[in-house]
Each structure stands twice: as structure tokens, then as C-alpha cells.
Tab-separated table of C-alpha atoms in Angstrom:
chain	number	residue	atom	x	y	z
A	1	MET	CA	0.000	0.000	0.000
A	2	HIS	CA	1.262	3.475	-0.900
A	3	VAL	CA	-0.353	6.389	0.956
A	4	ILE	CA	0.203	10.100	0.382
A	5	MET	CA	0.050	11.971	3.702
A	6	VAL	CA	-0.691	15.665	3.133
A	7	THR	CA	-0.241	18.115	5.970
A	8	THR	CA	0.617	21.758	6.607
A	9	SER	CA	2.671	20.826	9.686
A	10	TYR	CA	5.356	18.172	9.926
A	11	PRO	CA	8.740	18.080	11.690
A	12	LEU	CA	11.348	19.158	9.149
A	13	ARG	CA	14.218	19.371	11.659
A	14	PRO	CA	15.148	17.074	14.573
A	15	ASP	CA	14.095	19.664	17.184
A	16	SER	CA	10.781	20.605	15.522
A	17	VAL	CA	7.426	19.964	17.227
A	18	SER	CA	5.306	21.010	14.241
A	19	GLY	CA	2.914	18.169	13.441
A	20	ILE	CA	4.792	15.719	15.655
A	21	PHE	CA	1.635	13.584	16.035
A	22	ILE	CA	1.551	12.977	12.272
A	23	GLN	CA	5.200	11.931	12.295
A	24	ARG	CA	4.506	9.515	15.161
A	25	LEU	CA	1.592	7.992	13.245
A	26	VAL	CA	3.775	7.519	10.171
A	27	ASN	CA	6.624	6.042	12.210
A	28	HIS	CA	4.343	3.416	13.751
A	29	LEU	CA	2.990	2.138	10.454
A	30	PRO	CA	4.474	-1.140	9.191
A	31	GLU	CA	7.435	-0.762	6.835
A	32	ASP	CA	5.498	-2.389	3.997
A	33	VAL	CA	3.159	0.647	4.004
A	34	LYS	CA	4.934	3.200	1.842
A	35	VAL	CA	4.204	6.801	2.869
A	36	THR	CA	4.948	9.957	0.908
A	37	ILE	CA	4.526	13.061	3.058
A	38	ILE	CA	3.681	16.291	1.229
A	39	THR	CA	4.191	19.381	3.374
A	40	PRO	CA	5.091	23.044	2.779
A	41	CYS	CA	8.687	24.122	2.954
A	42	GLY	CA	9.728	26.292	5.889
A	43	THR	CA	12.188	29.142	6.119
A	44	GLN	CA	15.079	26.647	5.962
A	45	PRO	CA	15.601	23.433	3.996
A	46	MET	CA	14.611	20.155	5.629
A	47	THR	CA	17.263	18.382	7.714
A	48	ILE	CA	15.462	15.250	8.956
A	49	PRO	CA	17.082	11.938	7.928
A	50	THR	CA	15.455	9.752	5.301
A	51	GLN	CA	13.815	6.456	6.257
A	52	LYS	CA	12.941	3.338	4.331
A	53	ASN	CA	9.580	3.699	2.559
A	54	ARG	CA	9.163	7.197	4.065
A	55	HIS	CA	9.668	10.058	1.636
A	56	VAL	CA	9.071	13.743	2.408
A	57	ILE	CA	8.248	16.205	-0.370
A	58	GLU	CA	8.613	19.858	0.632
A	59	PHE	CA	6.749	22.135	-1.716
A	60	ARG	CA	7.975	25.669	-2.303
A	61	TYR	CA	5.546	28.573	-2.592
A	62	ALA	CA	7.786	31.627	-2.084
A	63	PRO	CA	11.406	32.603	-1.361
A	64	TYR	CA	12.663	30.836	1.769
A	65	SER	CA	12.443	33.896	4.014
A	66	TRP	CA	8.767	34.376	3.047
A	67	GLN	CA	7.665	30.784	3.701
A	68	THR	CA	6.146	31.520	7.108
A	69	LEU	CA	2.562	30.278	6.679
A	70	ALA	CA	3.100	26.820	8.127
A	71	HIS	CA	5.218	25.047	10.771
A	72	GLN	CA	4.539	27.918	13.186
A	73	PRO	CA	2.505	27.894	16.437
A	74	GLY	CA	-1.181	28.043	15.515
A	75	GLY	CA	-0.596	27.246	11.833
A	76	LEU	CA	-2.192	29.119	8.942
A	77	PRO	CA	-5.082	30.772	10.880
A	78	VAL	CA	-2.702	32.434	13.358
A	79	ALA	CA	-0.266	33.391	10.582
A	80	PHE	CA	-3.035	35.230	8.708
A	81	LYS	CA	-4.476	36.822	11.847
A	82	ASN	CA	-1.139	38.212	13.008
A	83	HIS	CA	0.032	39.278	9.550
A	84	PRO	CA	-2.898	39.828	7.129
A	85	ALA	CA	-0.494	40.610	4.279
A	86	ARG	CA	0.474	36.939	4.295
A	87	LEU	CA	-2.866	36.225	2.611
A	88	LEU	CA	-1.076	37.211	-0.596
A	89	LEU	CA	0.931	33.996	-0.220
A	90	LEU	CA	-2.192	31.823	-0.039
A	91	PRO	CA	-2.782	31.439	-3.837
A	92	PRO	CA	0.762	30.218	-4.608
A	93	PHE	CA	0.609	28.057	-1.475
A	94	LEU	CA	-2.596	26.304	-2.570
A	95	LEU	CA	-1.493	25.988	-6.203
A	96	SER	CA	1.826	24.436	-5.230
A	97	LEU	CA	0.080	22.119	-2.768
A	98	PHE	CA	-2.406	21.013	-5.446
A	99	TRP	CA	0.287	20.470	-8.075
A	100	ASN	CA	2.431	18.330	-5.792
A	101	ILE	CA	-0.515	16.142	-4.784
A	102	LEU	CA	-1.637	15.832	-8.396
A	103	THR	CA	1.782	14.798	-9.726
A	104	THR	CA	2.322	12.277	-6.928
A	105	ALA	CA	-1.156	10.744	-6.667
A	106	ARG	CA	-0.924	8.520	-9.743
A	107	GLN	CA	1.911	6.553	-8.115
A	108	ALA	CA	-0.081	6.059	-4.890
A	109	ASP	CA	-3.155	4.094	-3.806
A	110	LEU	CA	-4.770	6.622	-1.473
A	111	ILE	CA	-4.448	10.235	-0.305
A	112	HIS	CA	-4.785	11.121	3.382
A	113	ALA	CA	-5.077	14.821	4.215
A	114	ASN	CA	-5.009	16.683	7.508
A	115	TRP	CA	-7.292	19.714	8.115
A	116	SER	CA	-10.271	20.818	6.043
A	117	VAL	CA	-8.676	23.177	3.502
A	118	VAL	CA	-5.993	20.612	2.737
A	119	GLY	CA	-8.725	17.984	2.453
A	120	ILE	CA	-10.496	20.051	-0.203
A	121	VAL	CA	-7.322	20.482	-2.268
A	122	ALA	CA	-6.516	16.788	-1.880
A	123	GLY	CA	-10.111	15.913	-2.775
A	124	LEU	CA	-9.849	17.796	-6.066
A	125	ALA	CA	-6.590	16.051	-6.904
A	126	GLY	CA	-8.117	12.707	-5.933
A	127	TRP	CA	-11.134	13.333	-8.165
A	128	ILE	CA	-8.905	14.068	-11.151
A	129	THR	CA	-6.644	11.054	-10.557
A	130	SER	CA	-9.400	8.665	-9.385
A	131	ARG	CA	-7.719	8.149	-6.024
A	132	PRO	CA	-9.770	7.873	-2.807
A	133	VAL	CA	-9.214	10.648	-0.259
A	134	ILE	CA	-9.619	10.671	3.531
A	135	THR	CA	-9.190	13.743	5.739
A	136	THR	CA	-8.566	13.978	9.470
A	137	LEU	CA	-10.213	16.972	11.155
A	138	ARG	CA	-9.034	18.127	14.566
A	139	GLY	CA	-10.388	20.462	17.200
A	140	GLU	CA	-9.573	23.775	15.560
A	141	ASP	CA	-11.268	22.857	12.272
A	142	ILE	CA	-14.475	21.809	13.973
A	143	ASN	CA	-14.592	24.599	16.549
A	144	ARG	CA	-14.249	27.187	13.789
A	145	ALA	CA	-17.055	25.499	11.852
A	146	ARG	CA	-19.404	25.987	14.819
A	147	SER	CA	-19.251	29.779	14.589
A	148	SER	CA	-18.237	30.423	10.988
A	149	ILE	CA	-20.439	29.846	7.970
A	150	LEU	CA	-17.287	29.794	5.813
A	151	TYR	CA	-15.708	26.991	7.819
A	152	ARG	CA	-18.997	25.057	7.850
A	153	LEU	CA	-19.062	25.296	4.048
A	154	LEU	CA	-15.433	24.169	3.914
A	155	PHE	CA	-16.338	21.127	5.986
A	156	LYS	CA	-19.283	20.276	3.715
A	157	LEU	CA	-17.107	20.636	0.610
A	158	CYS	CA	-14.376	18.546	2.194
A	159	LEU	CA	-16.864	15.774	2.978
A	160	ARG	CA	-18.276	15.930	-0.547
A	161	LEU	CA	-14.801	15.460	-2.069
A	162	ASN	CA	-13.673	12.777	0.416
A	163	GLN	CA	-14.614	9.157	0.922
A	164	LYS	CA	-14.169	9.374	4.705
A	165	ILE	CA	-13.690	11.987	7.419
A	166	VAL	CA	-11.773	11.101	10.588
A	167	THR	CA	-12.122	12.952	13.895
A	168	VAL	CA	-9.965	12.519	16.990
A	169	SER	CA	-12.753	12.541	19.591
A	170	ASP	CA	-16.195	10.981	20.047
A	171	ALA	CA	-17.787	14.370	20.730
A	172	PHE	CA	-16.645	15.742	17.383
A	173	ALA	CA	-17.734	12.622	15.520
A	174	ILE	CA	-21.237	12.947	17.012
A	175	LEU	CA	-21.385	16.624	16.055
A	176	LEU	CA	-20.291	16.024	12.446
A	177	ARG	CA	-22.826	13.222	12.069
A	178	GLN	CA	-25.532	15.612	13.252
A	179	TRP	CA	-24.453	18.118	10.611
A	180	GLU	CA	-24.379	15.500	7.843
A	181	PRO	CA	-26.690	12.610	8.827
A	182	ASN	CA	-26.711	11.234	5.274
A	183	ARG	CA	-22.967	10.632	5.484
A	184	SER	CA	-22.803	9.564	9.133
A	185	GLN	CA	-21.331	6.155	8.179
A	186	ASP	CA	-18.411	7.955	6.533
A	187	ILE	CA	-17.417	9.849	9.686
A	188	VAL	CA	-15.000	7.812	11.796
A	189	MET	CA	-13.357	8.476	15.171
A	190	ILE	CA	-9.716	7.443	15.568
A	191	PRO	CA	-7.937	8.967	18.580
A	192	ASN	CA	-4.337	10.066	18.481
A	193	GLY	CA	-1.938	7.702	20.148
A	194	LEU	CA	0.624	7.938	22.918
A	195	ASP	CA	4.324	7.066	22.930
A	196	THR	CA	3.841	4.749	25.905
A	197	PRO	CA	7.533	3.843	26.496
A	198	LEU	CA	8.499	7.526	26.407
A	199	PHE	CA	5.791	8.622	28.864
A	200	THR	CA	6.344	6.188	31.701
A	201	PRO	CA	7.056	7.691	35.125
A	202	SER	CA	10.242	6.725	36.906
A	203	THR	CA	9.950	4.307	39.798
A	204	ALA	CA	12.488	6.366	41.748
A	205	SER	CA	11.151	8.732	44.391
A	206	PRO	CA	10.729	12.250	43.008
A	207	PRO	CA	12.923	14.973	44.499
A	208	THR	CA	11.367	16.896	47.370
A	209	GLN	CA	10.234	20.356	46.261
A	210	SER	CA	9.657	23.327	48.517
A	211	GLU	CA	6.831	24.543	46.294
A	212	PRO	CA	4.355	22.595	44.139
A	213	LEU	CA	5.206	22.873	40.439
A	214	LEU	CA	2.382	23.521	37.985
A	215	ILE	CA	3.072	22.981	34.286
A	216	THR	CA	1.358	23.866	31.025
A	217	VAL	CA	2.621	22.769	27.613
A	218	GLY	CA	1.504	24.162	24.267
A	219	SER	CA	1.833	26.866	21.650
A	220	LEU	CA	1.670	30.391	23.034
A	221	ILE	CA	-1.354	31.487	21.029
A	222	PRO	CA	-4.629	33.051	22.270
A	223	ARG	CA	-6.660	29.851	21.936
A	224	LYS	CA	-4.465	28.033	24.468
A	225	GLY	CA	-5.568	30.392	27.264
A	226	ILE	CA	-2.220	30.765	29.061
A	227	HIS	CA	-3.368	34.253	30.103
A	228	LEU	CA	-6.226	32.652	32.061
A	229	ILE	CA	-3.738	30.589	34.034
A	230	LEU	CA	-1.653	33.660	34.882
A	231	GLU	CA	-4.736	35.607	35.953
A	232	ALA	CA	-5.913	32.710	38.137
A	233	LEU	CA	-2.515	32.413	39.807
A	234	ALA	CA	-2.454	36.155	40.456
A	235	THR	CA	-5.466	35.707	42.737
A	236	LEU	CA	-3.754	32.844	44.615
A	237	GLN	CA	-0.221	34.131	45.071
A	238	ASN	CA	-0.847	35.476	48.592
A	239	LEU	CA	-2.659	32.304	49.665
A	240	HIS	CA	-0.582	29.414	48.321
A	241	ARG	CA	2.966	28.483	47.454
A	242	PHE	CA	3.497	27.377	43.848
A	243	ARG	CA	5.622	27.732	40.760
A	244	LEU	CA	4.468	27.614	37.136
A	245	LEU	CA	6.467	26.269	34.195
A	246	VAL	CA	5.228	27.416	30.765
A	247	VAL	CA	6.581	25.178	28.002
A	248	GLY	CA	6.221	26.301	24.391
A	249	ASN	CA	6.656	29.314	22.169
A	250	GLY	CA	4.516	31.484	19.943
A	251	PRO	CA	3.381	34.992	19.087
A	252	GLU	CA	1.745	35.562	22.495
A	253	GLU	CA	4.974	35.207	24.474
A	254	ALA	CA	5.722	38.934	24.797
A	255	ARG	CA	2.161	39.691	25.953
A	256	LEU	CA	2.238	36.835	28.456
A	257	ARG	CA	5.549	38.027	29.895
A	258	GLU	CA	4.064	41.506	30.293
A	259	LEU	CA	1.042	40.010	32.046
A	260	THR	CA	3.376	38.083	34.361
A	261	GLN	CA	5.141	41.319	35.296
A	262	HIS	CA	1.846	43.159	35.713
A	263	HIS	CA	0.702	40.586	38.287
A	264	GLN	CA	4.153	40.486	39.931
A	265	LEU	CA	4.525	36.788	39.227
A	266	GLU	CA	8.084	36.935	37.822
A	267	SER	CA	9.552	34.963	40.732
A	268	ARG	CA	6.941	32.209	40.345
A	269	VAL	CA	6.595	31.815	36.563
A	270	THR	CA	9.270	30.428	34.232
A	271	PHE	CA	8.935	30.570	30.449
A	272	HIS	CA	10.898	27.523	29.355
A	273	GLY	CA	10.459	27.984	25.608
A	274	GLN	CA	10.040	25.222	23.053
A	275	VAL	CA	11.402	21.802	23.897
A	276	ALA	CA	12.007	18.811	21.652
A	277	PRO	CA	9.308	16.123	22.019
A	278	GLU	CA	11.776	13.778	23.717
A	279	GLY	CA	12.346	16.409	26.409
A	280	VAL	CA	8.698	16.724	27.470
A	281	PRO	CA	8.590	13.612	29.735
A	282	ALA	CA	11.455	14.902	31.886
A	283	LEU	CA	9.655	18.208	32.435
A	284	LEU	CA	6.363	16.483	33.261
A	285	ALA	CA	8.216	14.239	35.712
A	286	GLN	CA	9.227	17.317	37.725
A	287	ALA	CA	5.669	18.672	37.973
A	288	ASP	CA	2.855	18.139	40.453
A	289	ILE	CA	-0.180	19.421	38.488
A	290	PHE	CA	-0.850	19.806	34.771
A	291	LEU	CA	-2.918	22.767	33.508
A	292	LEU	CA	-4.736	23.212	30.207
A	293	ALA	CA	-6.884	26.309	29.712
A	294	SER	CA	-7.590	25.972	26.001
A	295	ALA	CA	-10.767	27.277	24.399
A	296	GLY	CA	-10.779	24.467	21.857
A	297	GLU	CA	-9.096	21.070	21.451
A	298	GLY	CA	-9.803	17.646	20.043
A	299	ARG	CA	-8.222	15.078	22.336
A	300	ALA	CA	-5.158	16.986	23.468
A	301	ASN	CA	-2.210	14.610	23.304
A	302	VAL	CA	-0.340	16.521	25.975
A	303	VAL	CA	-3.137	15.707	28.434
A	304	LEU	CA	-2.755	11.995	27.663
A	305	GLU	CA	0.988	12.383	28.167
A	306	ALA	CA	0.523	14.138	31.523
A	307	MET	CA	-1.927	11.455	32.659
A	308	ALA	CA	0.542	8.737	31.661
A	309	MET	CA	3.153	10.483	33.824
A	310	GLY	CA	0.803	10.366	36.814
A	311	LEU	CA	-0.193	14.033	36.978
A	312	PRO	CA	-3.635	15.264	38.035
A	313	ILE	CA	-5.206	17.401	35.314
A	314	ILE	CA	-6.946	20.765	35.584
A	315	ALA	CA	-8.530	21.486	32.195
A	316	SER	CA	-11.164	23.669	30.612
A	317	GLN	CA	-14.580	22.042	30.299
A	318	ILE	CA	-14.668	21.747	26.517
A	319	GLU	CA	-15.642	18.934	24.182
A	320	GLY	CA	-12.862	16.420	23.961
A	321	MET	CA	-11.580	17.098	27.469
A	322	SER	CA	-14.494	15.436	29.248
A	323	GLU	CA	-13.539	12.240	27.400
A	324	LEU	CA	-10.126	12.355	29.081
A	325	VAL	CA	-10.641	14.181	32.372
A	326	HIS	CA	-13.356	12.715	34.588
A	327	HIS	CA	-14.142	15.527	37.004
A	328	GLY	CA	-13.223	14.596	40.559
A	329	GLU	CA	-11.664	11.306	39.465
A	330	ASN	CA	-8.411	11.992	37.603
A	331	GLY	CA	-8.620	15.775	37.610
A	332	LEU	CA	-10.866	18.809	37.636
A	333	LEU	CA	-12.698	20.620	34.847
A	334	PHE	CA	-13.275	24.366	35.088
A	335	ASP	CA	-15.818	26.637	33.413
A	336	LEU	CA	-14.260	29.069	30.946
A	337	GLU	CA	-17.166	31.474	31.495
A	338	ASP	CA	-16.635	31.643	35.259
A	339	PRO	CA	-13.495	33.629	36.258
A	340	LEU	CA	-13.528	32.012	39.719
A	341	SER	CA	-13.669	28.437	38.471
A	342	LEU	CA	-10.017	27.972	37.470
A	343	PRO	CA	-8.471	29.511	40.620
A	344	GLN	CA	-10.829	27.414	42.766
A	345	CYS	CA	-9.683	24.217	41.014
A	346	ILE	CA	-6.017	25.129	41.402
A	347	ALA	CA	-6.493	26.076	45.058
A	348	LYS	CA	-8.216	22.760	45.792
A	349	LEU	CA	-5.328	20.652	44.507
A	350	LEU	CA	-2.729	22.888	46.124
A	351	LYS	CA	-4.550	22.626	49.458
A	352	TYR	CA	-5.031	18.856	49.271
A	353	PRO	CA	-1.863	17.296	47.783
A	354	ASP	CA	-2.990	13.775	48.745
A	355	LEU	CA	-6.108	14.256	46.622
A	356	ALA	CA	-3.959	15.505	43.742
A	357	HIS	CA	-1.740	12.429	44.063
A	358	ARG	CA	-4.727	10.043	44.019
A	359	MET	CA	-6.099	11.782	40.920
A	360	GLY	CA	-2.725	11.403	39.210
A	361	GLU	CA	-2.627	7.698	40.001
A	362	ARG	CA	-6.152	7.283	38.666
A	363	GLY	CA	-5.121	9.016	35.463
A	364	ARG	CA	-2.322	6.509	34.952
A	365	GLU	CA	-4.785	3.667	35.514
A	366	LEU	CA	-7.147	5.099	32.903
A	367	ILE	CA	-4.350	5.384	30.324
A	368	GLN	CA	-3.419	1.753	30.914
A	369	SER	CA	-7.041	0.587	30.672
A	370	TRP	CA	-7.654	2.526	27.439
A	371	GLY	CA	-4.675	0.923	25.713
A	372	VAL	CA	-3.828	4.211	24.024
A	373	ASP	CA	-0.666	3.934	21.961
A	374	TRP	CA	0.493	4.954	18.489
A	375	ARG	CA	0.799	1.409	17.208
A	376	ALA	CA	-2.898	0.784	17.881
A	377	THR	CA	-3.772	4.109	16.240
A	378	ALA	CA	-1.639	3.261	13.198
A	379	THR	CA	-3.362	-0.120	12.905
A	380	ARG	CA	-6.792	1.553	12.891
A	381	TYR	CA	-5.716	3.954	10.153
A	382	GLN	CA	-4.258	1.112	8.100
A	383	THR	CA	-7.523	-0.824	8.444
A	384	LEU	CA	-9.546	2.233	7.371
A	385	TRP	CA	-7.326	2.735	4.322
A	386	ALA	CA	-7.672	-0.924	3.325
A	387	GLU	CA	-11.461	-0.812	3.694
A	388	THR	CA	-11.685	2.385	1.659
A	389	LEU	CA	-9.540	0.935	-1.126
A	390	SER	CA	-11.671	-2.210	-1.118
A	391	CYS	CA	-14.840	-0.146	-1.580
A	392	ALA	CA	-13.192	1.885	-4.343
A	393	ASP	CA	-12.349	-1.209	-6.420
């Protein structure tokens, strides 16, 4: 089987975290599944090593220094929002994407796209070349479609041009089936996996810390809600001891640092910056509580990773999170509309560390019972591809 994997984010350098979940899926497929990854070029040429039956095609759409639409925190939507002039790069971007899919598709059996706009372009190329197309939609795609007529139309067009649509959470699959009941059988849920050996807590006793360490990991973009965490901690700094580690980078970093200074949290908050995926487990191992204040996610992989490391989770009560965080069992869910909800959740786990520890242990148990790992995810994708090809014959 030869599959074309099309994505606007993929690690092009050893230290990159852009689209790491797609790379992990590809790496866990059997070697007899040939994969050609088509992804936009970044501001520098690719430096990742080649692998057997894994070929990466970088498509150019501008001079190197201008190729800033993809492989950045937040992807294309954030790139356009922060720099509207970059919309001028969209036509050559889409044309180059389409051409590379079109010229590669005839040597492949199936095209798998990631995100709705890419799924539309891939769908057109698949229609011309008579190749089946499947697209995976994640949280941002679907959350935008809730409030935007344009994104809802993009979803409908994507579904029309694709044989199957994959979502990463049950909640999103249910929602998409409600939107398109006539195609409900073509909407499939396959969760992202987990690098189980990488995210296994050490059996050694953790070092004693004078202050509980809270950690949040993700792109520093508005949707991730890091500002909500800082504002919540500002209300608790005279009541509790704590430190916060912010892991990630993005366009919001300067504003978040200013907010930290405004609330006089400089001595308690550390901005770690981006870390290679292999470095995340060590940082989680140092922490006591994991925080996620995002306004929209699918099934956030970093939450699975934190649970696997035995951390209690405090997360926003959004679709996708309730599938992972069972309130009062392995963590706490807070209401984004209630400014008191997040600080109350943090204060509860800071005040009762034994409760936090029990929640962390329960999270590890849930991960083990779910059997979440990338090999299982890869097997489900491979089965879906085989079934789709069988129906196309």
C-alpha cells in the first residue's frame, strides 16, 4: 500500500514539534506501508534523515524567508491573523500544494489529508486522478465550523470530495454526524496515540520540592488560554505556594511576559520555551499538576501524556476534554465562562496534595485501561485505508 500523507505541519528538523503527532503515526505504520509526506517548505531546507519507505516532499511557494505560513505555532489561521499581508501567499501556497498532490497521486493508492482546507485540495486532486481521499479533522477545524459559515461550508465541501472523514474525539464525531446525517457512516473516530515507552514515570522517588510545580505545555497562542492561568494564579499568590512552568513558544509570548510582570509573578513563573518532544517527559516528571486552559481542542495529546506520567489534570470544560478528564476522578474541569472556576480548582489541589496524588494515580490507571498507543492508532488507520480501497475497487 502506498499512501500520500498531506499536511501543513510536519517536523522538518530534529528539534521541531510542528505536526509531531503525524510523524509519530507515520513512524508506527508497518514498513510495507509506503508513505509519501507532502508538506510546505519552511524558512530553511529540511534536515530530517530519510527512512525506508518514508519520503518527504517539501513544496515551495515563495522565497525561503517568506515561507512563514506553516510550521509555526497556531498554523495558517494564526499566521493570517497576526500578519494579514500573508494572505497574498495563499494562492501560490494552494497551487503548489495542489500540483504536488496531483503529480504524486498517480503513483499512490490513497491520499490522506489533515485539516479541512488541505482535504479540499486533496479531494480535487483525488477526483482528477481517481484516487480515494480521507481527511482527518481536529479540534480547531471543527470549533471554527461551529461559529463560521465559511468553515462550515469548507467542511461540507471537504466531505463531498472525500470518501471518509476522521475525527480525533467521540464528541466531534457525534457533532459532524448531526451536521451530515446522510454521510454519518463515513465519519470515523480514531484517537491520536501515545508514545507509551516515552511517557512512563520513573519508579524512583521524586525529588522533594519546597513549592508545588504547575506545568502547562503548548503553543503560546490566544486559543491556548495561558493568560487565564496567569490571571488565576495572580489571585492565589498570597494564599498558596506554587511555581508555574510554561513550556512552548509562539506569538503571544511577549504579551504573556508583560502580564506576568503586571501581576508580579516573575519569581513564580518560568517561560521555558520550546522543547524537543523527547524532552517533554522529563519536564512532566518534575511537575505536580498539569494545567490546560484551552478554548478548543480535540483530544489533546499533551493531556494523555501528563496522565501517563501520573499528573492530576486541571482542564477547561470543553468537548474532547471530558472524554479524558473525569471531574473529581483523575482531575478537575473548570468553566471558561466563570473567572472564579479555574483559581478554585487550582487552590483545591494545592490545598489537598494527597487528593492531587490520588487523581494522578487514577489518570495513569485510565491510560493503561484505554490501551492508548500509536501502534494501535496506526493499525486503525491502516484498516480504514484498506477498507476504503476495497470499496473503491
